[in-house]
Amino acid sequence: MTAFLDRCRAIAGAADSLQYVLDSAAAMAPYLRDWRGRFTGNALAVLRPGSVDEVARLVRLCAEERVPIVPQGGNTGLVLGSVPDASGTAVVLSLARLDRIRSLDAVNRTVTVDAGVILQHVQEAAAAADCLFPLSLAAEGSCTIGGNLSTNAGGTGVLRYGNTRELCLGLEVVTPQGEIWSGLRGLRKDNTGYDLRDLYIGAEGTLGIITGAVMKLYPAPKASVTALAALPSPEHALRLLSLAQDRAGASLTGFELMSAFCLALVAKHFPALPRPFAGPSPQYALLEISSNESEAHAVALLEGAMGAAFEAGIALDAVVATSVAQSRGLWHLREHIPLAQAADGKNIKHDISLPVSSIARFIAHTEPLLQQAFPGCQLVCFGHLGDGNLHFNVAPPQGIDNEAFLVNQAAVNRVVHDAVAAFGGSISAEHGIGALKRDELARYKSPVELNLMRAIKAALDPLNIMNPGKIL
Ligand SMILES: Cc1cc2nc3c(=O)[nH]c(=O)nc-3n(C[C@H](O)[C@H](O)[C@H](O)COP(=O)(O)OP(=O)(O)OC[C@H]3O[C@@H](n4cnc5c(N)ncnc54)[C@H](O)[C@@H]3O)c2cc1C
């Protein structure tokens, strides 16, 4: 393997082999551990190429030597897709050095970026051109566009702007054979055969390495205003969603659900954040309304919707942010739920989606089943209600050690995922499959669908060197 590493260094490490081809345990450690700290893999080396050409040459070398490749962006993925297994036979190929905004076309409303650009930097580049890049998630300071594309990330703007797939017009990909496919077309209409771009999006690095992308931009709203509504139940949250959609249409840019337990966790671990209400209510909904006219227009729409919600007996209480800072404060409550969960200890996570209309019935059906099987367990239920996406996480009963509770993982998954299947939902709404949910996927997808997926994988990556063991 020394010869293999020497050849890697000749390709990517010429400028600084210590920085760009890592093989010491200490230097590799951050690339081998998953974000939640649940798993640490092993690798031959971590490769950090500095150009698309270096990526292609490294992939050709790995294909020749039959060395598996694990592509990695910000390593914020939540399903063990971006870390290698424990065998130590793979290389991690980090895209972090491919971090250039290549160009921005304000008239075409597109930005062309390297895959390793951090999401927040794309948002900032768009804002500097008075445009909006609407993908937004709590990991945006660390995750990369390549990772967002490879997981088809969702986040908080999906209701209005769609998933990462909807935001992408073109891709540049290094194939498992080390060829470069340049599909960096900024076209909104392009019906010229099979859509290769859509194959790579959401493929979690199993079909090739995304090295560049053309992403859509939107007019920046003049103002976005936010309200937090206290509600009696998830059913009331659905009624509020319908009401807000009817009144605000496409101006409704966010609609998030949070249970009382979620906000209690945030208050416990982040006491400096605002506490908008004097006492608890069973559920909360965060609404965001954006206007391309003015702040006054956005506030009028939001106040109108909330007024109607009170009249219809939907909301128990509400705060409407009257400034951008207050709006940020309300969003912080939502964004801190995953962090508060992590601070509270491990729990059993589910990132599920359902038809929006079934969500309240799904919660009412599934929570009692969990209580029956695991008395006293605590549900951390929050999510992007407008997209039908719930993070339906199960924490141990009070006083029970978190680690000890994790032995129930498979049994808890079964209760939740069987209910998801019964309601016509998906066991992975936005985080992907990775290694974590591979067996669950095999259980819930039909043999026909799995065989079609296997056929695509075998056709594009016959040597099975691209992120093997992930998804399939
Ligand atoms: C606090 C927190 C909040 C989050 N919130 C959300 C959320 O709201 N919505 C959501 O969808 N996700 C969320 N995530 C999950 C995660 O941030 C996203 O999946 C993100 O898109 C991953 O980007 P990354 O650059 O970190 O990718 P990584 O974690 O490095 O990789 C993810 C997968 O993509 C592959 N990959 C990475 N880069 C490439 C590339 N260039 N070419 C080919 N394959 C590649 C990897 O092999 C892996 O399979 C959250 C994570 C955290 C930690």
Short mmCIF file of C-alpha atoms and ligand atoms in Angstrom, two decimals:
data_model
loop_
_atom_site.label_atom_id
_atom_site.label_comp_id
_atom_site.label_asym_id
_atom_site.label_seq_id
_atom_site.Cartn_x
_atom_site.Cartn_y
_atom_site.Cartn_z
CA MET A 1 0.00 0.00 0.00
CA THR A 2 2.98 2.32 0.36
CA ALA A 3 3.22 2.34 -3.43
CA PHE A 4 -0.49 3.23 -3.69
CA LEU A 5 -0.09 6.11 -1.23
CA ASP A 6 3.00 7.34 -3.07
CA ARG A 7 0.97 7.46 -6.29
CA CYS A 8 -1.83 9.35 -4.46
CA ARG A 9 0.79 11.83 -3.22
CA ALA A 10 2.12 12.27 -6.73
CA ILE A 11 -1.40 13.30 -7.84
CA ALA A 12 -2.83 15.29 -4.92
CA GLY A 13 0.02 15.84 -2.53
CA ALA A 14 2.60 17.49 -4.74
CA ALA A 15 2.08 20.87 -3.06
CA ASP A 16 1.90 19.54 0.50
CA SER A 17 1.68 15.79 0.99
CA LEU A 18 1.14 16.11 4.77
CA GLN A 19 -1.94 18.28 4.24
CA TYR A 20 -3.44 16.64 1.19
CA VAL A 21 -2.83 12.89 1.61
CA LEU A 22 -3.37 11.98 5.25
CA ASP A 23 -2.58 8.55 6.65
CA SER A 24 -1.80 9.09 10.33
CA ALA A 25 -4.53 8.11 12.79
CA ALA A 26 -4.58 11.59 14.35
CA ALA A 27 -4.86 13.47 11.04
CA MET A 28 -7.54 11.12 9.70
CA ALA A 29 -9.65 11.03 12.89
CA PRO A 30 -12.12 13.86 12.08
CA TYR A 31 -12.86 12.31 8.67
CA LEU A 32 -13.56 8.86 10.10
CA ARG A 33 -16.01 9.78 12.87
CA ASP A 34 -19.66 10.46 12.07
CA TRP A 35 -21.21 13.75 13.14
CA ARG A 36 -23.28 12.20 15.92
CA GLY A 37 -20.22 10.42 17.31
CA ARG A 38 -21.90 7.02 17.06
CA PHE A 39 -19.44 5.37 14.71
CA THR A 40 -15.76 5.64 13.85
CA GLY A 41 -14.53 3.88 10.74
CA ASN A 42 -11.07 3.23 9.41
CA ALA A 43 -9.34 4.12 6.14
CA LEU A 44 -6.18 3.60 4.16
CA ALA A 45 -5.89 7.35 3.75
CA VAL A 46 -7.82 10.61 3.44
CA LEU A 47 -7.29 12.22 0.04
CA ARG A 48 -7.82 15.96 -0.32
CA PRO A 49 -7.51 16.83 -4.02
CA GLY A 50 -7.36 20.47 -5.06
CA SER A 51 -8.92 20.29 -8.56
CA VAL A 52 -11.43 18.34 -10.64
CA ASP A 53 -8.55 16.89 -12.63
CA GLU A 54 -6.91 15.59 -9.43
CA VAL A 55 -10.22 14.01 -8.39
CA ALA A 56 -10.47 12.24 -11.76
CA ARG A 57 -6.86 11.00 -11.61
CA LEU A 58 -7.32 9.71 -8.05
CA VAL A 59 -10.50 7.88 -9.05
CA ARG A 60 -8.70 6.28 -12.01
CA LEU A 61 -5.94 5.14 -9.66
CA CYS A 62 -8.46 3.72 -7.16
CA ALA A 63 -10.29 1.89 -9.97
CA GLU A 64 -7.02 0.40 -11.15
CA GLU A 65 -6.14 -0.73 -7.60
CA ARG A 66 -9.79 -1.66 -6.75
CA VAL A 67 -9.67 0.66 -3.73
CA PRO A 68 -13.16 1.73 -2.54
CA ILE A 69 -13.81 5.48 -2.33
CA VAL A 70 -15.97 7.25 0.24
CA PRO A 71 -16.73 10.79 -0.99
CA GLN A 72 -17.00 13.33 1.80
CA GLY A 73 -18.14 16.95 1.99
CA GLY A 74 -18.74 18.54 5.38
CA ASN A 75 -19.27 15.16 7.09
CA THR A 76 -22.52 16.41 8.65
CA GLY A 77 -24.61 13.57 7.19
CA LEU A 78 -26.76 11.70 9.69
CA VAL A 79 -26.93 8.19 8.19
CA LEU A 80 -23.27 7.05 8.13
CA GLY A 81 -22.94 7.74 4.40
CA SER A 82 -19.82 9.89 4.55
CA VAL A 83 -17.62 7.69 6.76
CA PRO A 84 -15.85 4.47 5.76
CA ASP A 85 -16.56 1.10 7.34
CA ALA A 86 -14.20 -0.40 9.91
CA SER A 87 -12.21 -2.53 7.42
CA GLY A 88 -9.60 0.13 6.67
CA THR A 89 -9.61 -0.80 2.97
CA ALA A 90 -11.22 2.38 1.58
CA VAL A 91 -10.01 5.92 1.06
CA VAL A 92 -12.02 8.96 2.09
CA LEU A 93 -12.01 11.50 -0.75
CA SER A 94 -12.72 14.91 0.73
CA LEU A 95 -14.03 17.64 -1.59
CA ALA A 96 -13.24 20.36 0.97
CA ARG A 97 -10.52 21.99 -1.15
CA LEU A 98 -12.85 22.39 -4.14
CA ASP A 99 -14.38 25.48 -2.59
CA ARG A 100 -14.65 28.11 -5.33
CA ILE A 101 -17.77 29.97 -6.39
CA ARG A 102 -17.04 29.65 -10.11
CA SER A 103 -19.49 32.22 -11.50
CA LEU A 104 -22.84 33.89 -10.84
CA ASP A 105 -25.30 34.92 -13.55
CA ALA A 106 -27.84 37.28 -11.98
CA VAL A 107 -29.96 37.44 -15.16
CA ASN A 108 -30.12 33.66 -15.64
CA ARG A 109 -30.49 33.48 -11.84
CA THR A 110 -27.86 30.78 -11.46
CA VAL A 111 -24.67 30.27 -9.52
CA THR A 112 -22.02 27.75 -10.59
CA VAL A 113 -20.02 26.32 -7.70
CA ASP A 114 -17.41 23.74 -6.81
CA ALA A 115 -18.92 20.80 -4.90
CA GLY A 116 -16.92 21.56 -1.75
CA VAL A 117 -18.31 25.07 -1.25
CA ILE A 118 -19.97 25.40 2.15
CA LEU A 119 -23.71 25.99 1.86
CA GLN A 120 -23.55 29.24 3.84
CA HIS A 121 -20.98 30.61 1.39
CA VAL A 122 -23.38 29.98 -1.51
CA GLN A 123 -26.12 31.80 0.40
CA GLU A 124 -23.72 34.72 1.01
CA ALA A 125 -22.63 34.88 -2.64
CA ALA A 126 -26.29 34.96 -3.69
CA ALA A 127 -27.10 37.70 -1.16
CA ALA A 128 -24.18 39.80 -2.40
CA ALA A 129 -25.84 39.75 -5.84
CA ASP A 130 -29.20 40.68 -4.28
CA CYS A 131 -30.51 37.15 -4.90
CA LEU A 132 -31.65 34.32 -2.68
CA PHE A 133 -30.24 30.81 -2.58
CA PRO A 134 -33.06 29.26 -0.57
CA LEU A 135 -31.55 26.00 0.70
CA SER A 136 -31.23 26.39 4.47
CA LEU A 137 -30.55 23.88 7.24
CA ALA A 138 -29.01 23.94 10.67
CA ALA A 139 -25.72 22.45 9.40
CA GLU A 140 -25.33 25.18 6.74
CA GLY A 141 -22.09 26.51 8.27
CA SER A 142 -20.36 23.13 7.67
CA CYS A 143 -22.21 21.12 5.00
CA THR A 144 -21.25 21.44 1.34
CA ILE A 145 -23.23 21.75 -1.87
CA GLY A 146 -21.85 18.39 -3.04
CA GLY A 147 -23.15 16.76 0.14
CA ASN A 148 -26.48 18.61 -0.15
CA LEU A 149 -26.90 17.34 -3.70
CA SER A 150 -25.78 13.82 -2.87
CA THR A 151 -28.34 13.58 -0.05
CA ASN A 152 -30.96 15.70 -1.86
CA ALA A 153 -31.09 17.76 1.35
CA GLY A 154 -34.33 19.38 2.43
CA GLY A 155 -34.26 21.91 5.25
CA THR A 156 -36.60 24.75 6.03
CA GLY A 157 -37.30 26.23 2.58
CA VAL A 158 -38.74 23.16 0.86
CA LEU A 159 -42.36 24.25 1.21
CA ARG A 160 -41.77 27.17 -1.19
CA TYR A 161 -38.59 26.26 -3.12
CA GLY A 162 -38.32 22.45 -3.07
CA ASN A 163 -35.49 20.08 -2.12
CA THR A 164 -31.92 20.46 -3.37
CA ARG A 165 -32.97 18.46 -6.48
CA GLU A 166 -35.39 21.22 -7.45
CA LEU A 167 -32.66 23.82 -7.00
CA CYS A 168 -30.14 22.19 -9.32
CA LEU A 169 -29.93 22.78 -13.08
CA GLY A 170 -26.61 21.17 -13.95
CA LEU A 171 -23.85 18.94 -12.59
CA GLU A 172 -20.24 18.07 -13.18
CA VAL A 173 -19.39 14.53 -12.10
CA VAL A 174 -16.31 12.31 -12.00
CA THR A 175 -17.51 8.84 -12.95
CA PRO A 176 -16.30 5.65 -11.21
CA GLN A 177 -14.01 5.16 -14.24
CA GLY A 178 -12.39 8.55 -13.59
CA GLU A 179 -13.97 10.35 -16.55
CA ILE A 180 -15.30 13.87 -16.16
CA TRP A 181 -18.92 14.42 -17.25
CA SER A 182 -19.53 18.13 -17.65
CA GLY A 183 -23.25 18.75 -17.48
CA LEU A 184 -22.94 22.27 -16.09
CA ARG A 185 -25.88 23.61 -18.10
CA GLY A 186 -27.92 26.44 -16.64
CA LEU A 187 -31.04 25.43 -18.56
CA ARG A 188 -34.56 25.29 -17.17
CA LYS A 189 -35.71 23.27 -20.18
CA ASP A 190 -33.53 20.44 -21.51
CA ASN A 191 -35.35 17.31 -22.68
CA THR A 192 -32.48 15.54 -24.38
CA GLY A 193 -32.75 11.99 -23.14
CA TYR A 194 -32.20 10.36 -19.76
CA ASP A 195 -31.75 12.83 -16.94
CA LEU A 196 -28.30 11.90 -15.64
CA ARG A 197 -28.34 14.82 -13.24
CA ASP A 198 -31.31 13.37 -11.40
CA LEU A 199 -29.52 10.02 -11.09
CA TYR A 200 -26.58 11.53 -9.24
CA ILE A 201 -28.69 13.74 -6.98
CA GLY A 202 -29.58 11.73 -3.88
CA ALA A 203 -27.17 8.90 -4.84
CA GLU A 204 -25.08 9.47 -1.69
CA GLY A 205 -21.80 9.10 -3.58
CA THR A 206 -22.60 5.57 -4.80
CA LEU A 207 -22.63 6.43 -8.53
CA GLY A 208 -19.88 9.04 -8.90
CA ILE A 209 -18.32 12.13 -7.36
CA ILE A 210 -20.05 15.46 -7.87
CA THR A 211 -17.37 18.11 -8.42
CA GLY A 212 -19.44 21.10 -9.56
CA ALA A 213 -23.03 22.28 -9.90
CA VAL A 214 -25.22 24.98 -11.39
CA MET A 215 -27.77 26.00 -8.78
CA LYS A 216 -30.90 28.16 -9.14
CA LEU A 217 -31.22 31.57 -7.54
CA TYR A 218 -34.41 33.45 -6.71
CA PRO A 219 -35.32 37.10 -6.18
CA ALA A 220 -34.46 37.99 -2.59
CA PRO A 221 -37.64 38.73 -0.65
CA LYS A 222 -37.84 42.28 0.69
CA ALA A 223 -38.86 40.90 4.07
CA SER A 224 -39.56 37.65 5.87
CA VAL A 225 -41.56 37.70 9.06
CA THR A 226 -42.20 34.94 11.51
CA ALA A 227 -44.84 33.96 14.03
CA LEU A 228 -44.89 31.24 16.64
CA ALA A 229 -48.34 29.85 17.39
CA ALA A 230 -49.25 27.77 20.44
CA LEU A 231 -51.70 25.02 19.48
CA PRO A 232 -53.74 22.31 21.18
CA SER A 233 -52.74 19.45 18.84
CA PRO A 234 -51.08 18.39 15.55
CA GLU A 235 -54.57 18.39 13.99
CA HIS A 236 -54.79 22.12 14.77
CA ALA A 237 -51.35 22.59 13.19
CA LEU A 238 -52.68 21.05 9.96
CA ARG A 239 -55.67 23.37 10.03
CA LEU A 240 -53.33 26.34 10.56
CA LEU A 241 -51.17 25.19 7.63
CA SER A 242 -54.19 25.04 5.30
CA LEU A 243 -55.42 28.41 6.48
CA ALA A 244 -51.99 30.02 6.01
CA GLN A 245 -51.58 28.47 2.54
CA ASP A 246 -55.03 29.68 1.47
CA ARG A 247 -54.30 33.23 2.63
CA ALA A 248 -50.62 33.61 1.74
CA GLY A 249 -50.11 31.17 -1.16
CA ALA A 250 -46.46 31.08 -2.28
CA SER A 251 -45.63 33.77 0.31
CA LEU A 252 -45.76 31.08 3.00
CA THR A 253 -42.08 30.12 3.00
CA GLY A 254 -41.85 28.07 6.17
CA PHE A 255 -44.12 26.00 8.38
CA GLU A 256 -42.48 23.98 11.16
CA LEU A 257 -44.05 21.85 13.89
CA MET A 258 -42.53 21.46 17.36
CA SER A 259 -43.95 19.63 20.36
CA ALA A 260 -43.87 21.07 23.88
CA PHE A 261 -41.19 18.51 24.79
CA CYS A 262 -38.91 19.85 22.03
CA LEU A 263 -39.14 23.42 23.31
CA ALA A 264 -38.59 22.20 26.89
CA LEU A 265 -35.35 20.53 25.72
CA VAL A 266 -34.22 23.77 24.07
CA ALA A 267 -35.03 25.76 27.23
CA LYS A 268 -33.08 23.24 29.34
CA HIS A 269 -29.90 23.26 27.22
CA PHE A 270 -30.00 26.79 25.78
CA PRO A 271 -31.46 28.92 28.58
CA ALA A 272 -30.33 32.17 26.92
CA LEU A 273 -32.75 31.69 23.99
CA PRO A 274 -36.12 33.47 24.16
CA ARG A 275 -39.11 31.84 25.88
CA PRO A 276 -42.01 33.36 24.00
CA PHE A 277 -44.89 32.04 26.15
CA ALA A 278 -45.50 32.09 29.90
CA GLY A 279 -46.70 28.48 30.06
CA PRO A 280 -46.51 25.37 27.87
CA SER A 281 -48.96 24.29 25.15
CA PRO A 282 -49.04 20.81 23.57
CA GLN A 283 -47.77 21.92 20.15
CA TYR A 284 -46.21 24.89 18.42
CA ALA A 285 -46.07 25.95 14.78
CA LEU A 286 -43.51 28.35 13.37
CA LEU A 287 -44.77 30.19 10.29
CA GLU A 288 -42.67 32.31 7.99
CA ILE A 289 -44.20 34.62 5.41
CA SER A 290 -42.02 36.39 2.86
CA SER A 291 -42.93 39.31 0.65
CA ASN A 292 -41.26 40.68 -2.44
CA GLU A 293 -43.16 43.95 -1.85
CA SER A 294 -42.38 45.16 1.64
CA GLU A 295 -42.12 44.27 5.32
CA ALA A 296 -45.53 45.90 5.89
CA HIS A 297 -47.05 43.54 3.29
CA ALA A 298 -45.48 40.49 4.95
CA VAL A 299 -46.63 41.60 8.42
CA ALA A 300 -50.16 42.27 7.12
CA LEU A 301 -50.35 38.77 5.58
CA LEU A 302 -49.05 37.15 8.76
CA GLU A 303 -51.28 39.14 11.12
CA GLY A 304 -54.27 38.41 8.86
CA ALA A 305 -53.54 34.68 8.97
CA MET A 306 -53.04 34.65 12.73
CA GLY A 307 -56.20 36.73 13.30
CA ALA A 308 -58.19 34.22 11.23
CA ALA A 309 -56.60 31.36 13.18
CA PHE A 310 -57.78 32.86 16.48
CA GLU A 311 -61.28 33.45 15.09
CA ALA A 312 -61.48 29.83 13.93
CA GLY A 313 -60.38 28.60 17.37
CA ILE A 314 -57.20 27.06 15.98
CA ALA A 315 -54.51 28.94 17.94
CA LEU A 316 -54.30 29.23 21.72
CA ASP A 317 -51.71 32.01 21.68
CA ALA A 318 -49.21 33.53 19.25
CA VAL A 319 -46.24 35.87 19.02
CA VAL A 320 -45.55 37.72 15.79
CA ALA A 321 -41.97 38.90 15.44
CA THR A 322 -41.88 42.60 14.73
CA SER A 323 -38.21 42.73 13.73
CA VAL A 324 -35.67 40.64 11.87
CA ALA A 325 -33.84 40.01 15.16
CA GLN A 326 -37.03 38.68 16.77
CA SER A 327 -37.69 36.51 13.72
CA ARG A 328 -34.18 35.08 13.99
CA GLY A 329 -34.82 34.43 17.69
CA LEU A 330 -37.91 32.34 16.87
CA TRP A 331 -36.06 30.42 14.15
CA HIS A 332 -33.23 29.81 16.63
CA LEU A 333 -35.69 27.92 18.83
CA ARG A 334 -36.46 25.57 15.94
CA GLU A 335 -32.84 25.25 14.81
CA HIS A 336 -31.65 24.44 18.32
CA ILE A 337 -33.88 21.37 18.70
CA PRO A 338 -31.34 18.96 17.08
CA LEU A 339 -28.57 20.52 19.19
CA ALA A 340 -30.64 20.30 22.39
CA GLN A 341 -31.40 16.65 21.62
CA ALA A 342 -27.71 15.93 21.15
CA ALA A 343 -26.88 17.70 24.43
CA ASP A 344 -29.53 15.62 26.22
CA GLY A 345 -28.02 12.31 25.10
CA LYS A 346 -28.66 9.81 22.36
CA ASN A 347 -32.12 8.87 21.19
CA ILE A 348 -33.60 6.69 18.45
CA LYS A 349 -34.11 8.82 15.39
CA HIS A 350 -36.57 8.65 12.52
CA ASP A 351 -36.62 11.06 9.60
CA ILE A 352 -39.92 10.19 8.00
CA SER A 353 -42.35 11.69 5.54
CA LEU A 354 -46.07 11.21 5.15
CA PRO A 355 -48.86 12.70 3.09
CA VAL A 356 -49.39 16.02 4.90
CA SER A 357 -53.05 15.19 5.48
CA SER A 358 -52.13 12.00 7.42
CA ILE A 359 -49.67 13.53 9.87
CA ALA A 360 -51.99 14.12 12.82
CA ARG A 361 -53.54 10.64 12.42
CA PHE A 362 -50.06 9.10 12.16
CA ILE A 363 -48.95 10.71 15.44
CA ALA A 364 -52.19 9.75 17.19
CA HIS A 365 -51.79 6.15 15.95
CA THR A 366 -48.06 5.66 16.60
CA GLU A 367 -47.43 7.39 19.94
CA PRO A 368 -49.72 4.99 21.90
CA LEU A 369 -48.04 2.00 20.18
CA LEU A 370 -44.66 3.26 21.37
CA GLN A 371 -45.95 3.86 24.89
CA GLN A 372 -47.40 0.37 24.96
CA ALA A 373 -44.11 -1.22 23.89
CA PHE A 374 -41.70 1.12 25.74
CA PRO A 375 -43.64 2.63 28.68
CA GLY A 376 -42.55 6.15 29.59
CA CYS A 377 -40.51 6.74 26.42
CA GLN A 378 -40.41 10.40 25.37
CA LEU A 379 -41.23 11.51 21.84
CA VAL A 380 -39.09 14.30 20.37
CA CYS A 381 -41.41 15.16 17.48
CA PHE A 382 -40.68 18.14 15.27
CA GLY A 383 -40.23 18.85 11.62
CA HIS A 384 -41.11 20.49 8.38
CA LEU A 385 -44.87 20.03 8.59
CA GLY A 386 -45.50 21.85 5.33
CA ASP A 387 -43.46 19.16 3.54
CA GLY A 388 -44.99 16.24 5.47
CA ASN A 389 -41.59 15.61 7.08
CA LEU A 390 -41.35 14.67 10.75
CA HIS A 391 -38.29 14.01 12.87
CA PHE A 392 -39.98 11.42 15.06
CA ASN A 393 -37.32 10.61 17.62
CA VAL A 394 -37.76 8.40 20.65
CA ALA A 395 -35.88 9.25 23.86
CA PRO A 396 -35.68 7.00 26.93
CA PRO A 397 -38.06 7.30 29.88
CA GLN A 398 -36.85 9.71 32.55
CA GLY A 399 -34.16 8.17 34.71
CA ILE A 400 -33.21 5.52 32.12
CA ASP A 401 -29.70 5.71 30.72
CA ASN A 402 -29.67 6.83 27.06
CA GLU A 403 -27.07 4.26 26.00
CA ALA A 404 -29.05 1.45 27.66
CA PHE A 405 -32.20 2.52 25.82
CA LEU A 406 -30.45 2.25 22.44
CA VAL A 407 -30.60 -1.57 22.62
CA ASN A 408 -34.26 -1.08 21.67
CA GLN A 409 -33.29 0.58 18.37
CA ALA A 410 -34.48 -2.22 16.06
CA ALA A 411 -37.74 -2.76 17.94
CA VAL A 412 -38.50 0.98 18.05
CA ASN A 413 -37.67 1.30 14.33
CA ARG A 414 -40.08 -1.51 13.59
CA VAL A 415 -43.01 0.17 15.37
CA VAL A 416 -42.37 3.52 13.69
CA HIS A 417 -41.44 2.32 10.19
CA ASP A 418 -44.31 -0.19 10.01
CA ALA A 419 -46.67 2.66 10.87
CA VAL A 420 -44.99 4.87 8.24
CA ALA A 421 -45.50 2.14 5.62
CA ALA A 422 -49.13 1.67 6.68
CA PHE A 423 -49.77 5.40 6.18
CA GLY A 424 -48.07 5.45 2.74
CA GLY A 425 -44.97 7.34 3.93
CA SER A 426 -41.20 7.12 3.49
CA ILE A 427 -38.62 5.91 6.03
CA SER A 428 -36.17 8.60 4.90
CA ALA A 429 -37.53 12.03 4.08
CA GLU A 430 -34.33 14.05 3.78
CA HIS A 431 -31.30 12.43 5.43
CA GLY A 432 -30.86 9.53 2.99
CA ILE A 433 -30.07 5.87 3.60
CA GLY A 434 -26.28 5.60 4.02
CA ALA A 435 -25.21 2.51 5.96
CA LEU A 436 -27.59 3.25 8.85
CA LYS A 437 -30.88 2.58 7.06
CA ARG A 438 -29.69 0.12 4.41
CA ASP A 439 -31.42 -2.87 5.97
CA GLU A 440 -34.58 -0.87 6.57
CA LEU A 441 -34.63 0.13 2.90
CA ALA A 442 -34.35 -3.51 1.86
CA ARG A 443 -37.34 -4.26 4.08
CA TYR A 444 -39.68 -1.53 2.84
CA LYS A 445 -38.85 -1.10 -0.89
CA SER A 446 -40.41 -3.53 -3.34
CA PRO A 447 -38.15 -6.16 -5.00
CA VAL A 448 -38.84 -4.52 -8.36
CA GLU A 449 -37.66 -1.10 -7.13
CA LEU A 450 -34.58 -2.58 -5.43
CA ASN A 451 -33.64 -4.51 -8.58
CA LEU A 452 -33.93 -1.39 -10.71
CA MET A 453 -31.65 0.44 -8.26
CA ARG A 454 -29.14 -2.44 -8.30
CA ALA A 455 -29.16 -2.45 -12.12
CA ILE A 456 -28.33 1.28 -12.22
CA LYS A 457 -25.52 0.81 -9.70
CA ALA A 458 -24.05 -2.15 -11.61
CA ALA A 459 -24.22 -0.30 -14.93
CA LEU A 460 -22.50 2.86 -13.70
CA ASP A 461 -20.09 1.35 -11.16
CA PRO A 462 -19.40 -2.25 -12.23
CA LEU A 463 -16.33 -2.50 -9.96
CA ASN A 464 -18.44 -1.35 -6.98
CA ILE A 465 -15.79 1.10 -5.78
CA MET A 466 -18.06 4.12 -5.19
CA ASN A 467 -19.13 4.19 -1.54
CA PRO A 468 -19.85 0.44 -1.41
CA GLY A 469 -22.23 -0.74 1.30
CA LYS A 470 -24.18 2.51 1.29
CA ILE A 471 -27.86 2.54 0.22
CA LEU A 472 -27.71 -1.01 -1.29
C1 LIG B 1 -27.35 19.96 13.01
C2 LIG B 1 -27.74 19.30 11.72
C3 LIG B 1 -28.94 19.65 11.10
C4 LIG B 1 -29.30 19.05 9.89
N1 LIG B 1 -30.46 19.43 9.31
C5 LIG B 1 -30.82 18.89 8.12
C6 LIG B 1 -32.02 19.30 7.47
O1 LIG B 1 -32.80 20.12 7.97
N2 LIG B 1 -32.29 18.75 6.28
C7 LIG B 1 -31.47 17.82 5.68
O2 LIG B 1 -31.78 17.36 4.58
N3 LIG B 1 -30.34 17.41 6.28
C8 LIG B 1 -29.99 17.91 7.47
N4 LIG B 1 -28.83 17.51 8.09
C9 LIG B 1 -28.01 16.45 7.46
C10 LIG B 1 -26.82 16.98 6.63
O3 LIG B 1 -26.44 18.24 7.00
C11 LIG B 1 -27.18 16.99 5.17
O4 LIG B 1 -27.37 15.65 4.76
C12 LIG B 1 -26.12 17.61 4.26
O5 LIG B 1 -26.69 17.71 2.97
C13 LIG B 1 -24.82 16.82 4.17
O6 LIG B 1 -23.82 17.61 3.54
P1 LIG B 1 -22.27 17.31 3.79
O7 LIG B 1 -21.49 18.19 2.90
O8 LIG B 1 -21.96 17.40 5.23
O9 LIG B 1 -22.18 15.81 3.28
P2 LIG B 1 -21.44 14.58 3.95
O10 LIG B 1 -21.99 14.31 5.29
O11 LIG B 1 -19.98 14.75 3.85
O12 LIG B 1 -21.89 13.41 2.95
C14 LIG B 1 -23.23 13.00 2.87
C15 LIG B 1 -23.35 11.93 1.76
O13 LIG B 1 -23.07 12.52 0.50
C16 LIG B 1 -21.91 11.92 -0.09
N5 LIG B 1 -21.15 13.01 -0.68
C17 LIG B 1 -20.68 14.14 -0.07
N6 LIG B 1 -20.12 14.95 -0.97
C18 LIG B 1 -20.20 14.32 -2.16
C19 LIG B 1 -19.81 14.67 -3.48
N7 LIG B 1 -19.22 15.82 -3.76
N8 LIG B 1 -20.06 13.78 -4.48
C20 LIG B 1 -20.67 12.60 -4.23
N9 LIG B 1 -21.07 12.23 -3.00
C21 LIG B 1 -20.85 13.09 -1.99
C22 LIG B 1 -21.21 11.19 1.03
O14 LIG B 1 -20.49 10.07 0.55
C23 LIG B 1 -22.37 10.79 1.91
O15 LIG B 1 -22.98 9.62 1.41
C24 LIG B 1 -28.45 18.08 9.30
C25 LIG B 1 -27.25 17.72 9.92
C26 LIG B 1 -26.90 18.33 11.11
C27 LIG B 1 -25.60 17.94 11.72
#
